[in-house]
Amino acid sequence: MLTESEVSRSWNKLFKSGIFTEVSFEKAEALLEELRPTSPLRHRLTSELEELRQLHGERVEA
């Protein structure tokens, strides 16, 4: 299990490029699984991921 700090760093690196692929969304989901279900960071990143999927869902690159 990763720490919240490690998940946060990995999350930022994952989306820093501005390229949103299905693979990056899958990696983001895996990062969320590393956090406790009650973690405030998990809840925030889950919401952020939903927004990213909505914004970039139609333009996802495989």
PDB file of N, CA, C and O in Angstrom:
ATOM      1  N   MET A   1       0.843  -1.181   0.000  1.00  0.00           N
ATOM      2  CA  MET A   1       0.000   0.000   0.000  1.00  0.00           C
ATOM      3  C   MET A   1       0.894   1.252   0.000  1.00  0.00           C
ATOM      4  O   MET A   1       1.839   1.340   0.764  1.00  0.00           O
ATOM      5  N   LEU A   2       0.575   2.182  -0.878  1.00  0.00           N
ATOM      6  CA  LEU A   2       1.339   3.423  -0.982  1.00  0.00           C
ATOM      7  C   LEU A   2       0.817   4.452   0.017  1.00  0.00           C
ATOM      8  O   LEU A   2      -0.337   4.400   0.430  1.00  0.00           O
ATOM      9  N   THR A   3       1.670   5.398   0.360  1.00  0.00           N
ATOM     10  CA  THR A   3       1.230   6.489   1.224  1.00  0.00           C
ATOM     11  C   THR A   3       0.450   7.499   0.386  1.00  0.00           C
ATOM     12  O   THR A   3       0.535   7.509  -0.852  1.00  0.00           O
ATOM     13  N   GLU A   4      -0.277   8.371   1.070  1.00  0.00           N
ATOM     14  CA  GLU A   4      -1.015   9.410   0.345  1.00  0.00           C
ATOM     15  C   GLU A   4      -0.062  10.309  -0.429  1.00  0.00           C
ATOM     16  O   GLU A   4      -0.371  10.740  -1.539  1.00  0.00           O
ATOM     17  N   SER A   5       1.091  10.578   0.141  1.00  0.00           N
ATOM     18  CA  SER A   5       2.083  11.411  -0.533  1.00  0.00           C
ATOM     19  C   SER A   5       2.570  10.752  -1.833  1.00  0.00           C
ATOM     20  O   SER A   5       2.689  11.414  -2.864  1.00  0.00           O
ATOM     21  N   GLU A   6       2.825   9.460  -1.765  1.00  0.00           N
ATOM     22  CA  GLU A   6       3.282   8.731  -2.954  1.00  0.00           C
ATOM     23  C   GLU A   6       2.200   8.694  -4.032  1.00  0.00           C
ATOM     24  O   GLU A   6       2.498   8.876  -5.225  1.00  0.00           O
ATOM     25  N   VAL A   7       0.975   8.481  -3.617  1.00  0.00           N
ATOM     26  CA  VAL A   7      -0.138   8.460  -4.569  1.00  0.00           C
ATOM     27  C   VAL A   7      -0.294   9.831  -5.204  1.00  0.00           C
ATOM     28  O   VAL A   7      -0.458   9.953  -6.424  1.00  0.00           O
ATOM     29  N   SER A   8      -0.205  10.877  -4.411  1.00  0.00           N
ATOM     30  CA  SER A   8      -0.345  12.236  -4.922  1.00  0.00           C
ATOM     31  C   SER A   8       0.740  12.555  -5.954  1.00  0.00           C
ATOM     32  O   SER A   8       0.459  13.112  -7.019  1.00  0.00           O
ATOM     33  N   ARG A   9       1.977  12.194  -5.647  1.00  0.00           N
ATOM     34  CA  ARG A   9       3.083  12.423  -6.598  1.00  0.00           C
ATOM     35  C   ARG A   9       2.864  11.649  -7.892  1.00  0.00           C
ATOM     36  O   ARG A   9       3.034  12.191  -8.991  1.00  0.00           O
ATOM     37  N   SER A  10       2.492  10.388  -7.763  1.00  0.00           N
ATOM     38  CA  SER A  10       2.269   9.555  -8.951  1.00  0.00           C
ATOM     39  C   SER A  10       1.110  10.088  -9.778  1.00  0.00           C
ATOM     40  O   SER A  10       1.165  10.093 -11.013  1.00  0.00           O
ATOM     41  N   TRP A  11       0.056  10.541  -9.111  1.00  0.00           N
ATOM     42  CA  TRP A  11      -1.122  11.105  -9.787  1.00  0.00           C
ATOM     43  C   TRP A  11      -0.711  12.324 -10.609  1.00  0.00           C
ATOM     44  O   TRP A  11      -1.086  12.450 -11.775  1.00  0.00           O
ATOM     45  N   ASN A  12       0.058  13.218  -9.989  1.00  0.00           N
ATOM     46  CA  ASN A  12       0.492  14.430 -10.688  1.00  0.00           C
ATOM     47  C   ASN A  12       1.360  14.103 -11.891  1.00  0.00           C
ATOM     48  O   ASN A  12       1.203  14.700 -12.953  1.00  0.00           O
ATOM     49  N   LYS A  13       2.263  13.146 -11.746  1.00  0.00           N
ATOM     50  CA  LYS A  13       3.115  12.733 -12.872  1.00  0.00           C
ATOM     51  C   LYS A  13       2.277  12.124 -13.992  1.00  0.00           C
ATOM     52  O   LYS A  13       2.541  12.354 -15.168  1.00  0.00           O
ATOM     53  N   LEU A  14       1.272  11.361 -13.610  1.00  0.00           N
ATOM     54  CA  LEU A  14       0.428  10.656 -14.579  1.00  0.00           C
ATOM     55  C   LEU A  14      -0.295  11.624 -15.511  1.00  0.00           C
ATOM     56  O   LEU A  14      -0.389  11.398 -16.713  1.00  0.00           O
ATOM     57  N   PHE A  15      -0.785  12.735 -14.960  1.00  0.00           N
ATOM     58  CA  PHE A  15      -1.588  13.654 -15.766  1.00  0.00           C
ATOM     59  C   PHE A  15      -0.854  14.939 -16.133  1.00  0.00           C
ATOM     60  O   PHE A  15      -1.413  15.806 -16.796  1.00  0.00           O
ATOM     61  N   LYS A  16       0.411  15.057 -15.739  1.00  0.00           N
ATOM     62  CA  LYS A  16       1.194  16.270 -16.018  1.00  0.00           C
ATOM     63  C   LYS A  16       1.341  16.537 -17.511  1.00  0.00           C
ATOM     64  O   LYS A  16       1.307  17.683 -17.949  1.00  0.00           O
ATOM     65  N   SER A  17       1.456  15.487 -18.293  1.00  0.00           N
ATOM     66  CA  SER A  17       1.692  15.633 -19.731  1.00  0.00           C
ATOM     67  C   SER A  17       0.492  16.207 -20.475  1.00  0.00           C
ATOM     68  O   SER A  17       0.630  16.721 -21.576  1.00  0.00           O
ATOM     69  N   GLY A  18      -0.685  16.073 -19.873  1.00  0.00           N
ATOM     70  CA  GLY A  18      -1.890  16.533 -20.557  1.00  0.00           C
ATOM     71  C   GLY A  18      -2.413  15.534 -21.570  1.00  0.00           C
ATOM     72  O   GLY A  18      -3.348  15.820 -22.305  1.00  0.00           O
ATOM     73  N   ILE A  19      -1.815  14.356 -21.600  1.00  0.00           N
ATOM     74  CA  ILE A  19      -2.271  13.301 -22.502  1.00  0.00           C
ATOM     75  C   ILE A  19      -3.145  12.350 -21.695  1.00  0.00           C
ATOM     76  O   ILE A  19      -2.719  11.806 -20.680  1.00  0.00           O
ATOM     77  N   PHE A  20      -4.372  12.170 -22.148  1.00  0.00           N
ATOM     78  CA  PHE A  20      -5.344  11.361 -21.413  1.00  0.00           C
ATOM     79  C   PHE A  20      -5.716  10.154 -22.260  1.00  0.00           C
ATOM     80  O   PHE A  20      -6.416  10.278 -23.254  1.00  0.00           O
ATOM     81  N   THR A  21      -5.220   8.994 -21.852  1.00  0.00           N
ATOM     82  CA  THR A  21      -5.505   7.748 -22.558  1.00  0.00           C
ATOM     83  C   THR A  21      -6.260   6.818 -21.625  1.00  0.00           C
ATOM     84  O   THR A  21      -6.313   7.034 -20.405  1.00  0.00           O
ATOM     85  N   GLU A  22      -6.824   5.776 -22.177  1.00  0.00           N
ATOM     86  CA  GLU A  22      -7.499   4.789 -21.334  1.00  0.00           C
ATOM     87  C   GLU A  22      -6.497   4.168 -20.368  1.00  0.00           C
ATOM     88  O   GLU A  22      -6.834   3.867 -19.228  1.00  0.00           O
ATOM     89  N   VAL A  23      -5.268   4.017 -20.803  1.00  0.00           N
ATOM     90  CA  VAL A  23      -4.223   3.457 -19.938  1.00  0.00           C
ATOM     91  C   VAL A  23      -3.971   4.383 -18.744  1.00  0.00           C
ATOM     92  O   VAL A  23      -3.854   3.922 -17.611  1.00  0.00           O
ATOM     93  N   SER A  24      -3.927   5.687 -18.991  1.00  0.00           N
ATOM     94  CA  SER A  24      -3.696   6.613 -17.877  1.00  0.00           C
ATOM     95  C   SER A  24      -4.873   6.591 -16.906  1.00  0.00           C
ATOM     96  O   SER A  24      -4.687   6.658 -15.685  1.00  0.00           O
ATOM     97  N   PHE A  25      -6.084   6.434 -17.411  1.00  0.00           N
ATOM     98  CA  PHE A  25      -7.240   6.332 -16.526  1.00  0.00           C
ATOM     99  C   PHE A  25      -7.187   5.039 -15.712  1.00  0.00           C
ATOM    100  O   PHE A  25      -7.539   5.019 -14.530  1.00  0.00           O
ATOM    101  N   GLU A  26      -6.734   3.951 -16.320  1.00  0.00           N
ATOM    102  CA  GLU A  26      -6.608   2.686 -15.595  1.00  0.00           C
ATOM    103  C   GLU A  26      -5.546   2.787 -14.512  1.00  0.00           C
ATOM    104  O   GLU A  26      -5.721   2.261 -13.404  1.00  0.00           O
ATOM    105  N   LYS A  27      -4.435   3.454 -14.815  1.00  0.00           N
ATOM    106  CA  LYS A  27      -3.386   3.649 -13.812  1.00  0.00           C
ATOM    107  C   LYS A  27      -3.896   4.517 -12.665  1.00  0.00           C
ATOM    108  O   LYS A  27      -3.567   4.272 -11.499  1.00  0.00           O
ATOM    109  N   ALA A  28      -4.705   5.506 -12.983  1.00  0.00           N
ATOM    110  CA  ALA A  28      -5.281   6.362 -11.956  1.00  0.00           C
ATOM    111  C   ALA A  28      -6.196   5.546 -11.041  1.00  0.00           C
ATOM    112  O   ALA A  28      -6.163   5.705  -9.815  1.00  0.00           O
ATOM    113  N   GLU A  29      -6.988   4.657 -11.627  1.00  0.00           N
ATOM    114  CA  GLU A  29      -7.854   3.784 -10.833  1.00  0.00           C
ATOM    115  C   GLU A  29      -7.019   2.914  -9.892  1.00  0.00           C
ATOM    116  O   GLU A  29      -7.381   2.719  -8.729  1.00  0.00           O
ATOM    117  N   ALA A  30      -5.906   2.398 -10.394  1.00  0.00           N
ATOM    118  CA  ALA A  30      -5.033   1.563  -9.567  1.00  0.00           C
ATOM    119  C   ALA A  30      -4.453   2.369  -8.405  1.00  0.00           C
ATOM    120  O   ALA A  30      -4.327   1.854  -7.287  1.00  0.00           O
ATOM    121  N   LEU A  31      -4.109   3.617  -8.662  1.00  0.00           N
ATOM    122  CA  LEU A  31      -3.600   4.474  -7.585  1.00  0.00           C
ATOM    123  C   LEU A  31      -4.671   4.689  -6.520  1.00  0.00           C
ATOM    124  O   LEU A  31      -4.373   4.666  -5.321  1.00  0.00           O
ATOM    125  N   LEU A  32      -5.906   4.883  -6.942  1.00  0.00           N
ATOM    126  CA  LEU A  32      -6.997   5.075  -5.982  1.00  0.00           C
ATOM    127  C   LEU A  32      -7.159   3.857  -5.081  1.00  0.00           C
ATOM    128  O   LEU A  32      -7.461   3.988  -3.892  1.00  0.00           O
ATOM    129  N   GLU A  33      -6.944   2.675  -5.651  1.00  0.00           N
ATOM    130  CA  GLU A  33      -7.080   1.440  -4.881  1.00  0.00           C
ATOM    131  C   GLU A  33      -6.019   1.328  -3.787  1.00  0.00           C
ATOM    132  O   GLU A  33      -6.193   0.570  -2.831  1.00  0.00           O
ATOM    133  N   GLU A  34      -4.941   2.067  -3.924  1.00  0.00           N
ATOM    134  CA  GLU A  34      -3.872   2.046  -2.925  1.00  0.00           C
ATOM    135  C   GLU A  34      -4.248   2.812  -1.656  1.00  0.00           C
ATOM    136  O   GLU A  34      -3.610   2.649  -0.622  1.00  0.00           O
ATOM    137  N   LEU A  35      -5.264   3.647  -1.751  1.00  0.00           N
ATOM    138  CA  LEU A  35      -5.655   4.479  -0.616  1.00  0.00           C
ATOM    139  C   LEU A  35      -6.765   3.822   0.198  1.00  0.00           C
ATOM    140  O   LEU A  35      -7.584   3.083  -0.342  1.00  0.00           O
ATOM    141  N   ARG A  36      -6.783   4.138   1.480  1.00  0.00           N
ATOM    142  CA  ARG A  36      -7.858   3.646   2.354  1.00  0.00           C
ATOM    143  C   ARG A  36      -9.198   4.137   1.823  1.00  0.00           C
ATOM    144  O   ARG A  36      -9.293   5.252   1.314  1.00  0.00           O
ATOM    145  N   PRO A  37     -10.244   3.337   1.961  1.00  0.00           N
ATOM    146  CA  PRO A  37     -11.572   3.763   1.497  1.00  0.00           C
ATOM    147  C   PRO A  37     -12.061   5.051   2.156  1.00  0.00           C
ATOM    148  O   PRO A  37     -12.836   5.796   1.565  1.00  0.00           O
ATOM    149  N   THR A  38     -11.592   5.336   3.357  1.00  0.00           N
ATOM    150  CA  THR A  38     -12.033   6.533   4.086  1.00  0.00           C
ATOM    151  C   THR A  38     -11.119   7.733   3.883  1.00  0.00           C
ATOM    152  O   THR A  38     -11.345   8.793   4.458  1.00  0.00           O
ATOM    153  N   SER A  39     -10.112   7.578   3.059  1.00  0.00           N
ATOM    154  CA  SER A  39      -9.142   8.650   2.845  1.00  0.00           C
ATOM    155  C   SER A  39      -9.779   9.847   2.132  1.00  0.00           C
ATOM    156  O   SER A  39     -10.393   9.689   1.077  1.00  0.00           O
ATOM    157  N   PRO A  40      -9.607  11.044   2.689  1.00  0.00           N
ATOM    158  CA  PRO A  40     -10.104  12.241   2.000  1.00  0.00           C
ATOM    159  C   PRO A  40      -9.449  12.429   0.626  1.00  0.00           C
ATOM    160  O   PRO A  40     -10.101  12.875  -0.311  1.00  0.00           O
ATOM    161  N   LEU A  41      -8.183  12.044   0.518  1.00  0.00           N
ATOM    162  CA  LEU A  41      -7.498  12.149  -0.777  1.00  0.00           C
ATOM    163  C   LEU A  41      -8.153  11.227  -1.796  1.00  0.00           C
ATOM    164  O   LEU A  41      -8.336  11.606  -2.955  1.00  0.00           O
ATOM    165  N   ARG A  42      -8.531  10.039  -1.370  1.00  0.00           N
ATOM    166  CA  ARG A  42      -9.198   9.104  -2.289  1.00  0.00           C
ATOM    167  C   ARG A  42     -10.498   9.703  -2.815  1.00  0.00           C
ATOM    168  O   ARG A  42     -10.795   9.631  -4.003  1.00  0.00           O
ATOM    169  N   HIS A  43     -11.259  10.321  -1.938  1.00  0.00           N
ATOM    170  CA  HIS A  43     -12.526  10.925  -2.356  1.00  0.00           C
ATOM    171  C   HIS A  43     -12.283  12.088  -3.320  1.00  0.00           C
ATOM    172  O   HIS A  43     -12.977  12.227  -4.324  1.00  0.00           O
ATOM    173  N   ARG A  44     -11.281  12.910  -3.030  1.00  0.00           N
ATOM    174  CA  ARG A  44     -10.983  14.050  -3.902  1.00  0.00           C
ATOM    175  C   ARG A  44     -10.511  13.586  -5.278  1.00  0.00           C
ATOM    176  O   ARG A  44     -10.965  14.092  -6.311  1.00  0.00           O
ATOM    177  N   LEU A  45      -9.599  12.613  -5.291  1.00  0.00           N
ATOM    178  CA  LEU A  45      -9.070  12.136  -6.569  1.00  0.00           C
ATOM    179  C   LEU A  45     -10.120  11.360  -7.370  1.00  0.00           C
ATOM    180  O   LEU A  45     -10.107  11.398  -8.600  1.00  0.00           O
ATOM    181  N   THR A  46     -11.021  10.691  -6.685  1.00  0.00           N
ATOM    182  CA  THR A  46     -12.107   9.999  -7.381  1.00  0.00           C
ATOM    183  C   THR A  46     -12.967  11.015  -8.128  1.00  0.00           C
ATOM    184  O   THR A  46     -13.318  10.812  -9.297  1.00  0.00           O
ATOM    185  N   SER A  47     -13.281  12.121  -7.464  1.00  0.00           N
ATOM    186  CA  SER A  47     -14.065  13.183  -8.114  1.00  0.00           C
ATOM    187  C   SER A  47     -13.289  13.787  -9.282  1.00  0.00           C
ATOM    188  O   SER A  47     -13.852  14.042 -10.354  1.00  0.00           O
ATOM    189  N   GLU A  48     -11.994  14.002  -9.067  1.00  0.00           N
ATOM    190  CA  GLU A  48     -11.158  14.566 -10.130  1.00  0.00           C
ATOM    191  C   GLU A  48     -11.105  13.624 -11.332  1.00  0.00           C
ATOM    192  O   GLU A  48     -11.207  14.070 -12.481  1.00  0.00           O
ATOM    193  N   LEU A  49     -10.992  12.337 -11.077  1.00  0.00           N
ATOM    194  CA  LEU A  49     -10.937  11.367 -12.171  1.00  0.00           C
ATOM    195  C   LEU A  49     -12.247  11.361 -12.954  1.00  0.00           C
ATOM    196  O   LEU A  49     -12.235  11.310 -14.193  1.00  0.00           O
ATOM    197  N   GLU A  50     -13.366  11.438 -12.260  1.00  0.00           N
ATOM    198  CA  GLU A  50     -14.660  11.496 -12.941  1.00  0.00           C
ATOM    199  C   GLU A  50     -14.741  12.728 -13.842  1.00  0.00           C
ATOM    200  O   GLU A  50     -15.221  12.646 -14.973  1.00  0.00           O
ATOM    201  N   GLU A  51     -14.257  13.862 -13.345  1.00  0.00           N
ATOM    202  CA  GLU A  51     -14.266  15.087 -14.154  1.00  0.00           C
ATOM    203  C   GLU A  51     -13.364  14.944 -15.375  1.00  0.00           C
ATOM    204  O   GLU A  51     -13.729  15.365 -16.481  1.00  0.00           O
ATOM    205  N   LEU A  52     -12.177  14.366 -15.181  1.00  0.00           N
ATOM    206  CA  LEU A  52     -11.256  14.176 -16.304  1.00  0.00           C
ATOM    207  C   LEU A  52     -11.859  13.251 -17.356  1.00  0.00           C
ATOM    208  O   LEU A  52     -11.729  13.493 -18.553  1.00  0.00           O
ATOM    209  N   ARG A  53     -12.512  12.203 -16.912  1.00  0.00           N
ATOM    210  CA  ARG A  53     -13.165  11.285 -17.860  1.00  0.00           C
ATOM    211  C   ARG A  53     -14.254  12.001 -18.646  1.00  0.00           C
ATOM    212  O   ARG A  53     -14.404  11.791 -19.842  1.00  0.00           O
ATOM    213  N   GLN A  54     -15.014  12.867 -17.981  1.00  0.00           N
ATOM    214  CA  GLN A  54     -16.063  13.609 -18.673  1.00  0.00           C
ATOM    215  C   GLN A  54     -15.466  14.594 -19.676  1.00  0.00           C
ATOM    216  O   GLN A  54     -15.954  14.722 -20.794  1.00  0.00           O
ATOM    217  N   LEU A  55     -14.416  15.283 -19.272  1.00  0.00           N
ATOM    218  CA  LEU A  55     -13.806  16.283 -20.145  1.00  0.00           C
ATOM    219  C   LEU A  55     -13.073  15.668 -21.331  1.00  0.00           C
ATOM    220  O   LEU A  55     -13.087  16.217 -22.429  1.00  0.00           O
ATOM    221  N   HIS A  56     -12.437  14.532 -21.100  1.00  0.00           N
ATOM    222  CA  HIS A  56     -11.561  13.957 -22.120  1.00  0.00           C
ATOM    223  C   HIS A  56     -12.063  12.615 -22.633  1.00  0.00           C
ATOM    224  O   HIS A  56     -11.397  11.986 -23.457  1.00  0.00           O
ATOM    225  N   GLY A  57     -13.201  12.176 -22.153  1.00  0.00           N
ATOM    226  CA  GLY A  57     -13.732  10.874 -22.532  1.00  0.00           C
ATOM    227  C   GLY A  57     -13.936  10.711 -24.012  1.00  0.00           C
ATOM    228  O   GLY A  57     -13.628   9.686 -24.586  1.00  0.00           O
ATOM    229  N   GLU A  58     -14.453  11.759 -24.645  1.00  0.00           N
ATOM    230  CA  GLU A  58     -14.716  11.667 -26.076  1.00  0.00           C
ATOM    231  C   GLU A  58     -13.419  11.693 -26.887  1.00  0.00           C
ATOM    232  O   GLU A  58     -13.364  11.236 -27.999  1.00  0.00           O
ATOM    233  N   ARG A  59     -12.367  12.248 -26.282  1.00  0.00           N
ATOM    234  CA  ARG A  59     -11.111  12.397 -27.022  1.00  0.00           C
ATOM    235  C   ARG A  59     -10.015  11.485 -26.500  1.00  0.00           C
ATOM    236  O   ARG A  59      -8.842  11.719 -26.735  1.00  0.00           O
ATOM    237  N   VAL A  60     -10.375  10.412 -25.788  1.00  0.00           N
ATOM    238  CA  VAL A  60      -9.388   9.504 -25.229  1.00  0.00           C
ATOM    239  C   VAL A  60      -8.610   8.838 -26.346  1.00  0.00           C
ATOM    240  O   VAL A  60      -9.178   8.343 -27.306  1.00  0.00           O
ATOM    241  N   GLU A  61      -7.277   8.835 -26.182  1.00  0.00           N
ATOM    242  CA  GLU A  61      -6.408   8.187 -27.146  1.00  0.00           C
ATOM    243  C   GLU A  61      -6.068   6.794 -26.636  1.00  0.00           C
ATOM    244  O   GLU A  61      -5.757   6.626 -25.473  1.00  0.00           O
ATOM    245  N   ALA A  62      -6.113   5.810 -27.502  1.00  0.00           N
ATOM    246  CA  ALA A  62      -5.829   4.436 -27.065  1.00  0.00           C
ATOM    247  C   ALA A  62      -4.360   4.153 -27.044  1.00  0.00           C
ATOM    248  O   ALA A  62      -3.528   4.811 -27.506  1.00  0.00           O
TER     249      ALA A  62
END
